Each structure stands twice: as structure tokens, then as C-alpha cells.
Amino acid sequence: MTALVLAELSDGAVAPATLSAVTAAAQLGGPVHVLVAGAQGAADEAAKIAGVEKVLHAGDAAYADMLAENVAPLVAGLMAKDGVGYDAFLAPATTTGKNVAPRVAALLDVMQVSDILSVEGPKSFTRPIYAGNAIATVESSDAKLVITVRTTAFDKAAAEGGSASVEAVSGPGDAGLSSFVGLEAVKSDRPELTSAGTIVSGGRALKDSETFAEVITPLADKLGAAIGASRAAVDAGYVPNDYQVGQTGKIVAPELYVAVGISGAIQHLAGMKDSKVIVAINKDPDAPIFQVADLGLVADLFEAVPEMTAKL
Amino acid sequence: MKILVPVKRVIDYNVKPRVKADGSGVDLANVKMSMNPFDEIAVEEAIRLKEAGAAEEVIAVSIGPAKAQETLRTALAMGADRAILVETDAEVEPLAVAKILKAIAEAEEPGIVMLGKQAIDDDSNQTGQMLAALMGRPQGTFASKVAIDGDHVSVTREVDGGLETVKLALPAIVTTDLRLNEPRYASLPNIMKAKKKPLDTKTPDDFGVDVAPRLKTTHVGEPPVRQAGEIVPDVDTLVAKLKSLGVA
């Protein structure tokens, strides 16, 4: 059972999500190879990940923007190669992984196992369903496995310590179906939400986008935190959708998660309940968020948060 | 141009699912069912494209039990022109759904297949991408903006790092994210009119698709419960506790 992991890259470097996917792949019990579509530097970096036997580097410009139309045939080709193919393909359940993996699965006629939380056996996995309200154990009957990995559910493999060989690979190249126009990146000095050590999140109680910024930003600045939000706050237009923490947004598990004015709908809890320390500030003592919080403060957030910011 | 919009009948967004005590699944008996919210966004977007003159016909399709007719009638009441029900009581996995949709798309030749990015029951997030792969067509997933430009469509995608725009050659597959639009409510006259719109019924066998599941669900359980901690009396205590935990 040899597993191929799709490396998630961020600004040309190996993103931490890759390291969690490598850990999941290693739990399948066989050698782990990593596919890097992009710069040589990232391939060299991936070769140092502990536990990785080989890095496949696809340097063709057609793969640089991770267009699924181009990357999926490359992966499917590597998976199906006679004699040297792979038994499993794993991608982190990032927007890139979620875009590419099902396309690979369909090309291989495999039913994908999405968003796994644990490896229970060679073909058996747990995964969240119904927005995290239930956990299903599923067993695949397909010859090959295609999996996306919930990165917060697996420890990160050590980024240093490995010495994998790097092999150049090529595939069909540009499928001619799609082109990358641009990325409007979120301009921020803050840590990225999914990899941040501390997150301050705001909910609907923040009233409007100005108030959200006035209350949440100083606390986040003080803590060096990323800023998140509940779906209610996003729906109400206080912040953009990429701030959304929850089942339909981002899944996070920081050291410290501060939920401000968030009631704690199940869909939000599904996105943050693996955080190490959860702090909830809410004026409603019956808010469900208090049932998962390590430290709860029943208070008016408009008084408590500025006070907290001043005293930290 | 036609737009094909697959819709799924799922547990209503506001209902809290209950796990069955025997671990066999989620109890759906006597539970309110509705159209998958992401699919509603897809129906809305298709209708808006039609209203803007970019499409001539919107066809809703659902693969599921006889009751999925209600979901299709909702799509028709919103403004879809006709509907196709592929009736089956089996639980059809995304790969098999994609195969059925491919057969329908080959017959109907839509310019765009517009799907929700995921269903809120199995949370797979696969069908659109799989359909695109099987058809050899481009995919614009997690769309927050869709703009047709001649024989191409520009799709702005909600990605982890921000908003990514891709240009796809038509025909293409688009999957919708939350911010794409706010779906309309069907008016009473439109609900009445929808009852008269054509609804074809087929079966998976009509398309020669084997819907036998590839994944076996061996157990469905409750998620682990996190223990509630303590309620602190004031901000000073909160700050002191955070400092003693070494997280602030």
C-alpha cells in the first residue's frame, strides 16, 4: 500500500496542511510519496518532511495554478501507472484539495472518502456527516482509495528530518479547458485562519461591520490572532465569507479560540470544537457556546472585550 | 443555452439531526425535508442567468425517492422551466449521481450544469467535480460570482486565501458557495403555476447506471462531547486564567 499525497502550497512553500495529510497517509501503513506541483524549492522542502520516501515534482507551468482540469489527469496517471502506481491518493481538505480530489476519484472510477477524521483500518475511516452532528465510519470497497483529510484531526508530520529523493514527473499538461485569471488575496498582516495559533471570532451580536472591526480588531491585535466569524456574522455582511468558521466555512483548531457574541450554532461548533482552549464571551448564559467553552464569561461584549484588550 | 440544475432533497437546514441509538444512521422519520440550501442557490443563479438573457431554459433534476418531486416543484416554483426525477429509494453516492447526471447532460446538452457545492446530509462535496471529470469539462467550484462571456464563463471562487477567478470554456460545471446570491421565495401564484410544469420520471436503469454503493457505512455515532469548563465572574479572572494557561 503506497500512498500519494498532494502537497498544498502557499506562496511557493509547503503549507502546514500537507504535513497533516502526510500523517494520515502514514497511518495507512505503507510508504508515503508526496506530489509537488509547482516550484523546485517546494519539492526540496517536501523532501525534508519526516516519513516521506519520495517526492514527485511536476514542474510544468500547466500545474502551477493547481487547475483541477490539469492536475487531476496528472494524478490519475500517476495512480494508475503499471507496476509503480499508487493504492491511495490523499489531499488535505483545503479548497484546493476539495477541488482536485473528486476529479481524480471520478477519473479512476473511485468513490472518494471526504474529510476523514481518523484511519480505522486499511480501508476504514471516520468522517463527519450532517454538519458534524454525526460521525460515520465508512469502509471502501474500491481497489484504490481517494481521500481528503481534515487537517485539524491529524497531527502535523515533522517538517524537518526526512531525506526523500526527488523525482521529476510529467503528465498530459494543459487540458485547454480552463485558465487562471487571478487571485484576490486577503491582504492582511494577520496569521492565516486555518493555521493561526490564536483566533478571535465574532458573531451576529457585533451589530455591523464597523462595530465588528472596532471591537474584535484591537483584541486580535493584542493577541496576535487571526480573525474569524460565525456564519450569522458573514450572512449579515459584517465580514467576508473567508472569515467564516464552521462546517460550511473553515475548520480550525488553534491553541486559543475566543468566541465573542457567538451563540454556538452546531454548524459553528463543528468548525472550532477541536481548539485547545475555548473562551466564550456572551451575554446570554444559556448560549450553547458555553457548553463547549473552557472559560466562559457572561457579560456584555461591548464592555468586556475592550476591558479584556486593555488588561492583556 | 440550457442550464441543468441538480437538486437534492435533504433534512431541513434548521432541524437538528438525531443519531439512531443502534448506530445505523440518522433518524429521518417524520423529519422536515427541504431542498439542499446550496442547491437553492444554484437554482436561483440559473434563473437569474435566464432572466438576464444568458440562458433560455432551466431544467431541474433530482435523483432520489418519489418525494423528491416536492423538491423539484420548489425549483419549478422558483422559476425552473421543467424537471426530471430519477426515482430510486437507494442512497445514491456522488459518483453514481455524477454518472446519471452525465447521461442526462449528454441528452440535454446544457451550457452550464449548476450544482450546490455540497449536500448538508453527507457533506461529500464531490458531485460537481466528478461530473466535470466524467464529461471532460472544466469546473468552477465554490463560486461566489458567475459571469458569462461569449463562449466562456468567468467564475470567482471562494478559496482559502481569498477569491480566485478562473475562466472556463463552455460547456462547464459550476458549483455554488454561500455568497453567490440570496435565493428567492416562491410566490403563491408561481407555486400554483409550478404544478402544471412538466416533470418527467425516470429510473437509474434508464441510464444504465449501477447505483450500488462503493462505501459501506458500518456505524454512525454521536460526535465526541466536549466538557464544559467554568464560568468566570469577571474579565480580571478571565485574563488571569488565560495567562496561567500560557495562551495569552
Coordinates of C-alpha atoms in Angstrom, one line a residue:
Chain A
M1 CA 0.0 0.0 0.0
T2 CA 1.9 3.1 -1.2
A3 CA 0.1 6.4 -0.7
L4 CA 0.5 9.6 -2.8
V5 CA -0.1 12.9 -1.0
L6 CA -0.9 16.1 -2.9
A7 CA 1.2 18.9 -1.4
E8 CA -0.7 22.1 -0.5
L9 CA 1.4 25.1 -1.4
S10 CA 1.2 28.6 -0.1
D11 CA 3.3 31.3 -1.8
G12 CA 5.5 28.6 -3.3
A13 CA 6.2 26.9 0.0
V14 CA 4.8 23.7 1.5
A15 CA 1.7 24.6 3.6
P16 CA 1.2 23.0 7.0
A17 CA -2.0 21.3 5.7
T18 CA 0.4 19.0 3.8
L19 CA 2.0 17.8 7.0
S20 CA -1.3 16.6 8.4
A21 CA -2.1 14.8 5.2
V22 CA 1.3 13.0 5.4
T23 CA 0.4 11.8 8.9
A24 CA -2.9 10.4 7.7
A25 CA -1.2 8.8 4.7
A26 CA 1.4 7.2 7.0
Q27 CA -1.4 5.6 9.1
L28 CA -2.4 3.6 6.0
G29 CA 0.8 1.6 6.8
G30 CA 2.8 1.8 3.6
P31 CA 5.4 4.2 2.1
V32 CA 4.3 7.8 1.6
H33 CA 5.2 9.8 -1.5
V34 CA 4.3 13.5 -2.0
L35 CA 3.4 15.2 -5.3
V36 CA 4.5 18.8 -5.6
A37 CA 3.0 20.7 -8.5
G38 CA 5.0 23.9 -8.6
A39 CA 8.4 25.3 -7.8
Q40 CA 11.5 23.2 -7.3
G41 CA 12.0 24.9 -4.0
A42 CA 8.8 23.4 -2.6
A43 CA 9.8 20.0 -3.8
D44 CA 13.1 20.2 -1.9
E45 CA 11.2 21.4 1.1
A46 CA 8.8 18.5 0.9
A47 CA 11.7 16.1 0.7
K48 CA 12.6 17.0 4.3
I49 CA 9.2 16.1 5.7
A50 CA 9.7 13.2 8.2
G51 CA 8.4 9.9 6.9
V52 CA 8.3 10.8 3.2
E53 CA 10.0 8.3 1.0
K54 CA 9.9 10.1 -2.3
V55 CA 8.8 13.4 -3.7
L56 CA 7.4 13.7 -7.2
H57 CA 7.9 17.1 -8.7
A58 CA 5.7 18.2 -11.6
G59 CA 7.4 21.4 -12.7
D60 CA 5.2 22.0 -15.9
A61 CA 3.7 25.5 -15.8
A62 CA 0.3 23.9 -16.5
Y63 CA 0.2 22.7 -12.9
A64 CA 1.4 25.9 -11.2
D65 CA -2.1 27.3 -10.5
M66 CA -3.5 24.0 -9.4
L67 CA -6.2 24.0 -12.0
A68 CA -8.1 20.8 -11.4
E69 CA -8.6 20.2 -15.1
N70 CA -4.8 19.9 -15.5
V71 CA -3.7 18.4 -12.1
A72 CA -6.4 15.6 -11.9
P73 CA -5.2 13.8 -15.1
L74 CA -1.6 14.1 -13.8
V75 CA -2.5 12.5 -10.5
A76 CA -4.8 9.8 -12.1
G77 CA -1.9 8.9 -14.5
L78 CA 0.5 8.5 -11.6
M79 CA -2.0 6.5 -9.6
A80 CA -2.7 4.1 -12.5
K81 CA 0.8 3.7 -13.8
D82 CA 1.5 0.0 -14.4
G83 CA 3.6 -1.6 -11.7
V84 CA 4.5 1.6 -10.0
G85 CA 1.1 3.1 -9.4
Y86 CA -0.4 4.0 -6.0
D87 CA -3.0 2.4 -3.8
A88 CA -4.2 5.6 -2.2
F89 CA -4.3 9.3 -3.0
L90 CA -4.7 11.8 -0.2
A91 CA -5.2 15.5 -0.3
P92 CA -5.7 17.9 2.6
A93 CA -9.4 19.0 2.7
T94 CA -8.5 22.6 1.8
T95 CA -10.3 24.3 -1.0
T96 CA -7.5 23.1 -3.4
G97 CA -7.8 19.5 -2.2
K98 CA -11.6 19.5 -2.3
N99 CA -11.5 20.9 -5.8
V100 CA -8.9 18.4 -7.2
A101 CA -9.5 15.1 -5.4
P102 CA -13.1 14.3 -6.6
R103 CA -12.0 14.9 -10.1
V104 CA -9.2 12.4 -9.6
A105 CA -11.6 9.9 -8.0
A106 CA -14.0 10.1 -10.9
L107 CA -11.2 9.6 -13.4
L108 CA -10.2 6.4 -11.5
D109 CA -13.9 5.3 -11.0
V110 CA -13.4 5.5 -7.3
M111 CA -15.9 6.8 -4.7
Q112 CA -14.0 9.3 -2.6
V113 CA -13.9 9.3 1.2
S114 CA -14.2 13.0 2.1
D115 CA -12.9 14.8 5.1
I116 CA -11.6 11.9 7.2
L117 CA -11.1 12.3 10.9
S118 CA -9.3 9.0 11.6
V119 CA -8.0 5.9 10.0
E120 CA -9.7 2.9 11.5
G121 CA -8.3 0.2 9.2
P122 CA -6.7 -0.3 5.8
K123 CA -9.9 0.8 4.1
S124 CA -12.0 2.1 7.0
F125 CA -12.3 5.7 8.1
T126 CA -14.4 8.0 10.2
R127 CA -15.8 11.2 8.7
P128 CA -18.3 13.9 9.8
I129 CA -21.8 14.0 8.3
Y130 CA -24.8 16.3 8.9
A131 CA -22.5 19.2 9.7
G132 CA -20.7 17.3 12.3
N133 CA -23.8 16.2 14.1
A134 CA -22.9 12.6 13.4
I135 CA -19.7 10.7 12.8
A136 CA -19.9 7.9 10.2
T137 CA -17.5 5.0 10.0
V138 CA -17.2 4.0 6.3
E139 CA -15.4 1.2 4.5
S140 CA -14.3 1.5 0.9
S141 CA -14.8 -1.4 -1.5
D142 CA -12.9 0.3 -4.3
A143 CA -9.5 -1.0 -5.5
K144 CA -7.9 2.3 -4.9
L145 CA -8.6 4.9 -2.2
V146 CA -9.1 8.6 -2.8
I147 CA -9.3 10.6 0.4
T148 CA -9.5 14.2 1.6
V149 CA -8.1 14.7 5.1
R150 CA -9.5 17.0 7.7
T151 CA -6.2 18.6 8.7
T152 CA -7.1 19.6 12.3
A153 CA -7.8 15.9 13.0
F154 CA -4.3 14.7 12.4
D155 CA -1.0 15.9 14.0
K156 CA 1.5 17.5 11.6
A157 CA 4.4 15.4 10.5
A158 CA 7.7 17.0 11.3
A159 CA 8.7 19.4 8.5
E160 CA 12.4 18.5 9.0
G161 CA 14.3 15.3 9.4
G162 CA 13.3 13.4 6.3
S163 CA 15.6 12.8 3.3
A164 CA 13.3 11.8 0.4
S165 CA 14.5 11.5 -3.1
V166 CA 13.0 14.0 -5.6
E167 CA 11.9 12.7 -9.0
A168 CA 10.7 14.8 -11.8
V169 CA 7.3 13.7 -13.3
S170 CA 5.2 14.9 -16.1
G171 CA 1.7 14.4 -17.3
P172 CA -0.7 15.5 -20.1
G173 CA -0.1 19.2 -19.3
D174 CA -2.6 21.8 -20.2
A175 CA -6.1 20.3 -20.9
G176 CA -7.0 23.6 -22.6
L177 CA -10.3 23.8 -20.7
S178 CA -9.6 26.5 -18.1
S179 CA -7.2 29.3 -17.3
F180 CA -6.3 31.1 -14.1
V181 CA -7.2 34.7 -14.2
G182 CA -6.1 35.9 -10.7
L183 CA -6.2 35.6 -7.0
E184 CA -7.6 38.5 -4.9
A185 CA -5.7 37.6 -1.8
V186 CA -6.9 38.7 1.5
K187 CA -4.4 41.4 2.4
S188 CA -3.6 41.0 6.0
D189 CA -0.6 41.0 8.3
R190 CA -2.5 38.5 10.5
P191 CA -1.8 34.8 10.5
E192 CA -3.9 32.7 8.1
L193 CA -7.1 31.5 9.8
T194 CA -6.6 27.7 9.3
S195 CA -3.0 27.8 10.7
A196 CA -3.3 30.5 13.3
G197 CA -2.3 29.7 16.9
T198 CA -4.9 32.2 18.2
I199 CA -8.3 33.2 16.7
V200 CA -10.7 35.8 17.8
S201 CA -14.1 35.3 16.3
G202 CA -17.2 37.5 16.3
G203 CA -20.8 36.7 15.8
R204 CA -24.1 38.4 14.9
A205 CA -24.1 40.3 18.3
L206 CA -21.4 42.6 16.8
K207 CA -24.2 44.6 15.1
D208 CA -22.5 45.8 11.9
S209 CA -19.2 45.7 10.1
E210 CA -17.9 48.9 11.7
T211 CA -18.7 47.6 15.2
F212 CA -17.2 44.3 14.4
A213 CA -13.9 45.9 13.4
E214 CA -13.9 48.3 16.4
V215 CA -14.5 45.5 19.0
I216 CA -12.7 42.5 17.5
T217 CA -9.7 44.0 15.8
P218 CA -7.9 45.5 18.9
L219 CA -8.3 42.2 20.8
A220 CA -7.0 40.3 17.8
D221 CA -4.1 42.7 17.5
K222 CA -3.2 42.3 21.2
L223 CA -3.2 38.5 20.9
G224 CA -1.5 38.4 17.5
A225 CA -4.6 36.5 16.4
A226 CA -6.4 35.7 13.2
I227 CA -10.0 37.0 12.9
G228 CA -12.9 34.6 12.3
A229 CA -16.6 34.9 12.3
S230 CA -19.8 32.9 12.6
R231 CA -21.9 32.2 9.6
A232 CA -24.5 34.5 11.0
A233 CA -22.0 37.4 11.0
V234 CA -21.0 36.5 7.5
D235 CA -24.6 36.3 6.3
A236 CA -25.3 39.7 7.9
G237 CA -22.4 41.1 5.9
Y238 CA -20.1 42.1 8.7
V239 CA -17.2 40.3 7.2
P240 CA -16.3 38.4 4.1
N241 CA -17.0 34.8 3.7
D242 CA -13.4 33.7 4.0
Y243 CA -13.7 34.7 7.7
Q244 CA -16.3 32.0 8.3
V245 CA -15.5 29.3 10.8
G246 CA -17.8 26.3 10.7
Q247 CA -18.9 23.3 8.8
T248 CA -19.5 25.3 5.6
G249 CA -16.5 27.6 6.2
K250 CA -13.1 26.9 7.7
I251 CA -12.3 24.1 10.2
V252 CA -9.9 25.4 12.8
A253 CA -8.1 24.1 15.9
P254 CA -5.9 26.8 17.4
E255 CA -4.4 26.9 20.8
L256 CA -6.8 29.6 21.8
Y257 CA -10.2 30.4 20.3
V258 CA -12.1 33.4 21.6
A259 CA -15.7 33.4 20.6
V260 CA -17.2 36.9 21.0
G261 CA -21.0 37.3 20.8
I262 CA -21.3 33.9 19.1
S263 CA -24.3 31.8 20.3
G264 CA -22.7 28.5 19.2
A265 CA -24.9 27.0 16.5
I266 CA -23.9 23.4 15.8
Q267 CA -22.5 24.4 12.4
H268 CA -20.1 26.8 14.0
L269 CA -19.1 24.4 16.8
A270 CA -18.3 21.8 14.1
G271 CA -15.6 24.2 12.8
M272 CA -13.9 25.0 16.1
K273 CA -14.6 22.5 18.8
D274 CA -11.1 20.9 18.4
S275 CA -9.5 24.1 19.6
K276 CA -7.3 23.6 22.7
V277 CA -8.7 26.4 24.8
I278 CA -12.1 27.9 24.0
V279 CA -13.2 31.2 25.6
A280 CA -16.7 32.4 25.2
I281 CA -18.0 35.9 25.9
N282 CA -21.7 36.2 25.5
K283 CA -24.5 38.0 27.5
D284 CA -26.8 35.0 27.2
P285 CA -26.0 32.5 29.9
D286 CA -27.9 29.8 28.0
A287 CA -26.0 30.2 24.8
P288 CA -24.8 26.7 23.6
I289 CA -21.3 28.1 23.2
F290 CA -20.8 27.8 26.9
Q291 CA -21.3 24.1 26.7
V292 CA -18.0 23.7 24.8
A293 CA -16.1 26.6 26.4
D294 CA -13.3 26.1 28.8
L295 CA -13.7 29.6 30.1
G296 CA -17.0 31.4 29.8
L297 CA -17.8 35.0 30.7
V298 CA -21.4 36.0 30.8
A299 CA -21.1 39.7 30.1
D300 CA -21.9 42.5 27.6
L301 CA -19.3 42.1 25.0
F302 CA -19.1 45.8 24.3
E303 CA -17.8 46.3 27.8
A304 CA -15.9 43.0 28.4
V305 CA -13.9 42.9 25.2
P306 CA -12.4 46.4 25.5
E307 CA -11.6 45.7 29.1
M308 CA -10.0 42.4 28.2
T309 CA -8.0 44.1 25.5
A310 CA -6.7 46.7 27.9
K311 CA -5.8 44.2 30.6
L312 CA -4.0 41.6 28.5
Chain B
M1 CA -28.3 27.8 -23.8
K2 CA -29.8 25.5 -21.3
I3 CA -28.8 25.3 -17.7
L4 CA -29.2 22.0 -15.8
V5 CA -29.6 22.3 -12.1
P6 CA -29.4 19.1 -10.0
V7 CA -31.2 19.4 -6.6
K8 CA -31.2 17.1 -3.6
R9 CA -33.9 16.6 -1.0
V10 CA -32.2 16.7 2.4
I11 CA -33.0 17.2 6.0
D12 CA -34.2 20.8 6.6
Y13 CA -31.3 23.1 7.5
N14 CA -33.0 24.1 10.8
V15 CA -33.6 20.6 12.0
K16 CA -31.1 19.1 14.4
P17 CA -30.3 15.6 13.2
R18 CA -30.7 12.8 15.7
V19 CA -28.4 9.8 15.6
K20 CA -30.2 6.4 15.9
A21 CA -29.4 4.5 19.0
D22 CA -28.5 1.4 17.1
G23 CA -25.7 3.2 15.2
S24 CA -27.3 2.6 11.8
G25 CA -27.7 6.2 10.8
V26 CA -29.6 9.4 11.3
D27 CA -33.3 9.2 12.1
L28 CA -35.2 10.8 9.2
A29 CA -38.6 9.5 10.1
N30 CA -41.1 12.4 10.3
V31 CA -38.4 15.0 9.9
K32 CA -38.9 18.1 7.8
M33 CA -37.1 17.8 4.5
S34 CA -36.2 20.6 2.1
M35 CA -34.1 21.4 -0.8
N36 CA -30.3 21.4 0.0
P37 CA -29.5 25.1 0.7
F38 CA -26.5 25.2 -1.7
D39 CA -28.8 23.8 -4.5
E40 CA -31.3 26.6 -3.8
I41 CA -28.5 29.0 -4.6
A42 CA -27.8 27.1 -7.8
V43 CA -31.5 27.3 -8.9
E44 CA -31.5 31.0 -8.1
E45 CA -28.4 31.6 -10.1
A46 CA -29.7 29.7 -13.1
I47 CA -32.9 31.6 -13.0
R48 CA -31.0 34.9 -12.8
L49 CA -28.9 33.9 -15.8
K50 CA -32.2 33.2 -17.7
E51 CA -33.7 36.5 -16.6
A52 CA -30.6 38.3 -17.8
G53 CA -31.0 36.6 -21.2
A54 CA -27.9 34.4 -20.9
A55 CA -29.9 31.2 -20.9
E56 CA -33.2 30.1 -22.5
E57 CA -34.2 27.2 -20.3
V58 CA -33.6 26.0 -16.8
I59 CA -34.0 22.2 -16.1
A60 CA -34.1 20.9 -12.6
V61 CA -33.2 17.3 -11.9
S62 CA -33.3 15.3 -8.8
I63 CA -32.1 11.8 -8.0
G64 CA -34.0 10.3 -5.1
P65 CA -37.3 8.9 -3.7
A66 CA -40.7 9.8 -5.1
K67 CA -41.0 12.6 -2.6
A68 CA -38.1 14.4 -4.3
Q69 CA -40.9 15.6 -6.6
E70 CA -41.7 18.2 -3.9
T71 CA -38.1 19.5 -4.2
L72 CA -38.4 19.7 -7.9
R73 CA -41.7 21.5 -7.6
T74 CA -40.0 24.0 -5.4
A75 CA -37.4 24.6 -8.1
L76 CA -40.2 25.0 -10.7
A77 CA -42.0 27.4 -8.4
M78 CA -38.8 29.5 -8.1
G79 CA -38.7 29.6 -11.9
A80 CA -37.2 26.5 -13.4
D81 CA -39.0 25.5 -16.7
R82 CA -39.2 21.7 -16.4
A83 CA -38.0 18.9 -14.2
I84 CA -36.6 15.4 -14.3
L85 CA -36.9 13.0 -11.4
V86 CA -34.7 9.9 -11.4
E87 CA -36.6 7.9 -9.0
T88 CA -34.8 5.5 -6.6
D89 CA -35.1 4.6 -3.0
A90 CA -31.5 3.7 -2.8
E91 CA -29.0 6.0 -1.2
V92 CA -27.1 7.1 -4.3
E93 CA -23.4 8.1 -3.8
P94 CA -21.9 11.1 -5.6
L95 CA -20.1 9.0 -8.1
A96 CA -23.3 7.3 -9.3
V97 CA -25.1 10.6 -9.2
A98 CA -22.4 12.1 -11.4
K99 CA -22.8 9.2 -13.8
I100 CA -26.6 9.7 -14.1
L101 CA -26.2 13.5 -14.5
K102 CA -23.6 12.8 -17.3
A103 CA -26.2 10.8 -19.2
I104 CA -28.8 13.5 -18.7
A105 CA -26.4 16.2 -19.7
E106 CA -25.4 14.3 -22.9
A107 CA -29.1 14.2 -23.8
E108 CA -29.9 17.8 -22.9
E109 CA -26.6 19.4 -23.8
P110 CA -26.7 22.2 -21.3
G111 CA -24.2 25.1 -21.5
I112 CA -23.8 25.0 -17.7
V113 CA -24.5 22.4 -15.1
M114 CA -25.0 24.4 -11.9
L115 CA -24.8 22.4 -8.6
G116 CA -24.6 23.1 -4.9
K117 CA -21.0 22.7 -3.7
Q118 CA -22.1 20.0 -1.2
A119 CA -25.2 18.5 0.3
I120 CA -25.8 19.1 4.0
D121 CA -26.5 15.5 4.8
D122 CA -23.5 13.5 3.6
D123 CA -21.2 16.6 3.3
S124 CA -19.3 14.9 0.5
N125 CA -18.5 17.9 -1.8
Q126 CA -17.8 15.7 -4.8
T127 CA -20.6 15.5 -7.3
G128 CA -19.8 18.6 -9.4
Q129 CA -16.1 17.8 -9.7
M130 CA -16.9 14.2 -10.5
L131 CA -19.4 15.2 -13.2
A132 CA -16.8 17.6 -14.7
A133 CA -14.2 14.8 -14.8
L134 CA -16.6 12.2 -16.4
M135 CA -17.6 14.7 -19.0
G136 CA -14.1 16.1 -19.6
R137 CA -15.4 19.6 -18.9
P138 CA -14.0 22.4 -16.8
Q139 CA -15.2 23.1 -13.3
G140 CA -15.7 26.3 -11.3
T141 CA -16.2 25.2 -7.8
F142 CA -17.3 27.2 -4.7
A143 CA -18.5 30.1 -6.9
S144 CA -19.3 33.5 -5.4
K145 CA -19.6 35.1 -8.9
V146 CA -20.5 33.8 -12.3
A147 CA -20.2 35.9 -15.4
I148 CA -20.8 34.5 -18.9
D149 CA -18.6 36.0 -21.6
G150 CA -19.3 34.6 -25.1
D151 CA -18.2 31.0 -25.2
H152 CA -16.5 31.3 -21.8
V153 CA -17.7 31.7 -18.2
S154 CA -15.7 33.5 -15.5
V155 CA -16.1 32.0 -12.1
T156 CA -14.9 33.7 -9.0
R157 CA -14.2 31.1 -6.4
E158 CA -14.1 31.2 -2.6
V159 CA -10.7 29.7 -1.8
D160 CA -8.8 29.6 1.5
G161 CA -6.6 32.5 0.6
G162 CA -9.3 34.8 -0.8
L163 CA -11.1 35.0 -4.1
E164 CA -9.7 33.2 -7.1
T165 CA -11.0 33.8 -10.6
V166 CA -10.8 31.2 -13.4
K167 CA -12.0 31.3 -17.0
L168 CA -13.7 28.2 -18.2
A169 CA -14.6 27.1 -21.8
L170 CA -18.3 26.4 -22.1
P171 CA -19.9 23.9 -21.5
A172 CA -18.8 24.0 -17.9
I173 CA -19.7 22.8 -14.5
V174 CA -20.2 25.3 -11.7
T175 CA -20.7 24.6 -8.0
T176 CA -22.2 27.3 -5.8
D177 CA -21.0 28.7 -2.5
L178 CA -23.0 30.7 0.1
R179 CA -22.3 34.2 -1.1
L180 CA -23.3 33.7 -4.8
N181 CA -26.8 35.0 -4.2
E182 CA -29.8 35.0 -1.9
P183 CA -32.4 32.6 -3.2
R184 CA -35.9 34.0 -3.7
Y185 CA -39.1 32.7 -2.1
A186 CA -41.6 31.2 -4.5
S187 CA -44.8 33.3 -4.6
L188 CA -48.2 31.6 -4.3
P189 CA -49.1 32.1 -8.0
N190 CA -45.8 30.7 -9.0
I191 CA -46.3 27.7 -6.7
M192 CA -49.7 27.1 -8.4
K193 CA -48.1 27.5 -11.9
A194 CA -45.3 25.1 -11.0
K195 CA -47.9 22.3 -10.5
K196 CA -48.6 22.5 -14.3
K197 CA -45.0 22.5 -15.4
P198 CA -43.6 19.3 -17.0
L199 CA -42.0 16.7 -14.7
D200 CA -40.5 13.6 -16.3
T201 CA -39.9 10.5 -14.2
K202 CA -37.0 8.1 -15.0
T203 CA -35.0 5.5 -13.1
P204 CA -31.3 4.9 -12.8
D205 CA -31.8 1.8 -15.1
D206 CA -32.9 4.1 -17.9
F207 CA -29.4 5.5 -17.9
G208 CA -27.7 2.1 -17.4
V209 CA -26.1 3.3 -14.2
D210 CA -25.2 0.9 -11.4
V211 CA -26.0 2.7 -8.1
A212 CA -24.7 0.0 -5.8
P213 CA -22.7 1.8 -3.1
R214 CA -18.9 1.7 -3.0
L215 CA -18.7 2.8 0.5
K216 CA -20.2 0.8 3.3
T217 CA -21.3 2.8 6.4
T218 CA -20.6 0.4 9.3
H219 CA -21.5 2.8 12.1
V220 CA -23.0 6.2 12.7
G221 CA -22.4 7.7 16.1
E222 CA -22.6 10.9 18.1
P223 CA -19.7 13.3 17.8
P224 CA -17.5 13.4 20.9
V225 CA -18.8 15.7 23.5
R226 CA -16.6 18.4 24.8
Q227 CA -16.8 19.1 28.5
A228 CA -18.0 22.5 29.5
G229 CA -15.4 24.4 31.6
E230 CA -16.1 27.1 34.1
I231 CA -17.9 30.4 34.1
V232 CA -15.6 33.1 35.3
P233 CA -17.1 36.1 37.2
D234 CA -15.2 38.9 35.5
V235 CA -12.6 40.0 33.0
D236 CA -9.8 40.0 35.5
T237 CA -10.3 36.4 36.3
L238 CA -10.5 35.5 32.7
V239 CA -7.3 37.3 31.9
A240 CA -5.5 35.7 34.9
K241 CA -6.7 32.2 33.8
L242 CA -5.6 32.7 30.3
K243 CA -2.1 33.8 31.5
S244 CA -1.8 30.8 33.8
L245 CA -2.7 28.6 30.9
G246 CA 0.1 30.2 28.9
V247 CA -2.2 31.1 25.9
A248 CA -2.3 34.9 26.3

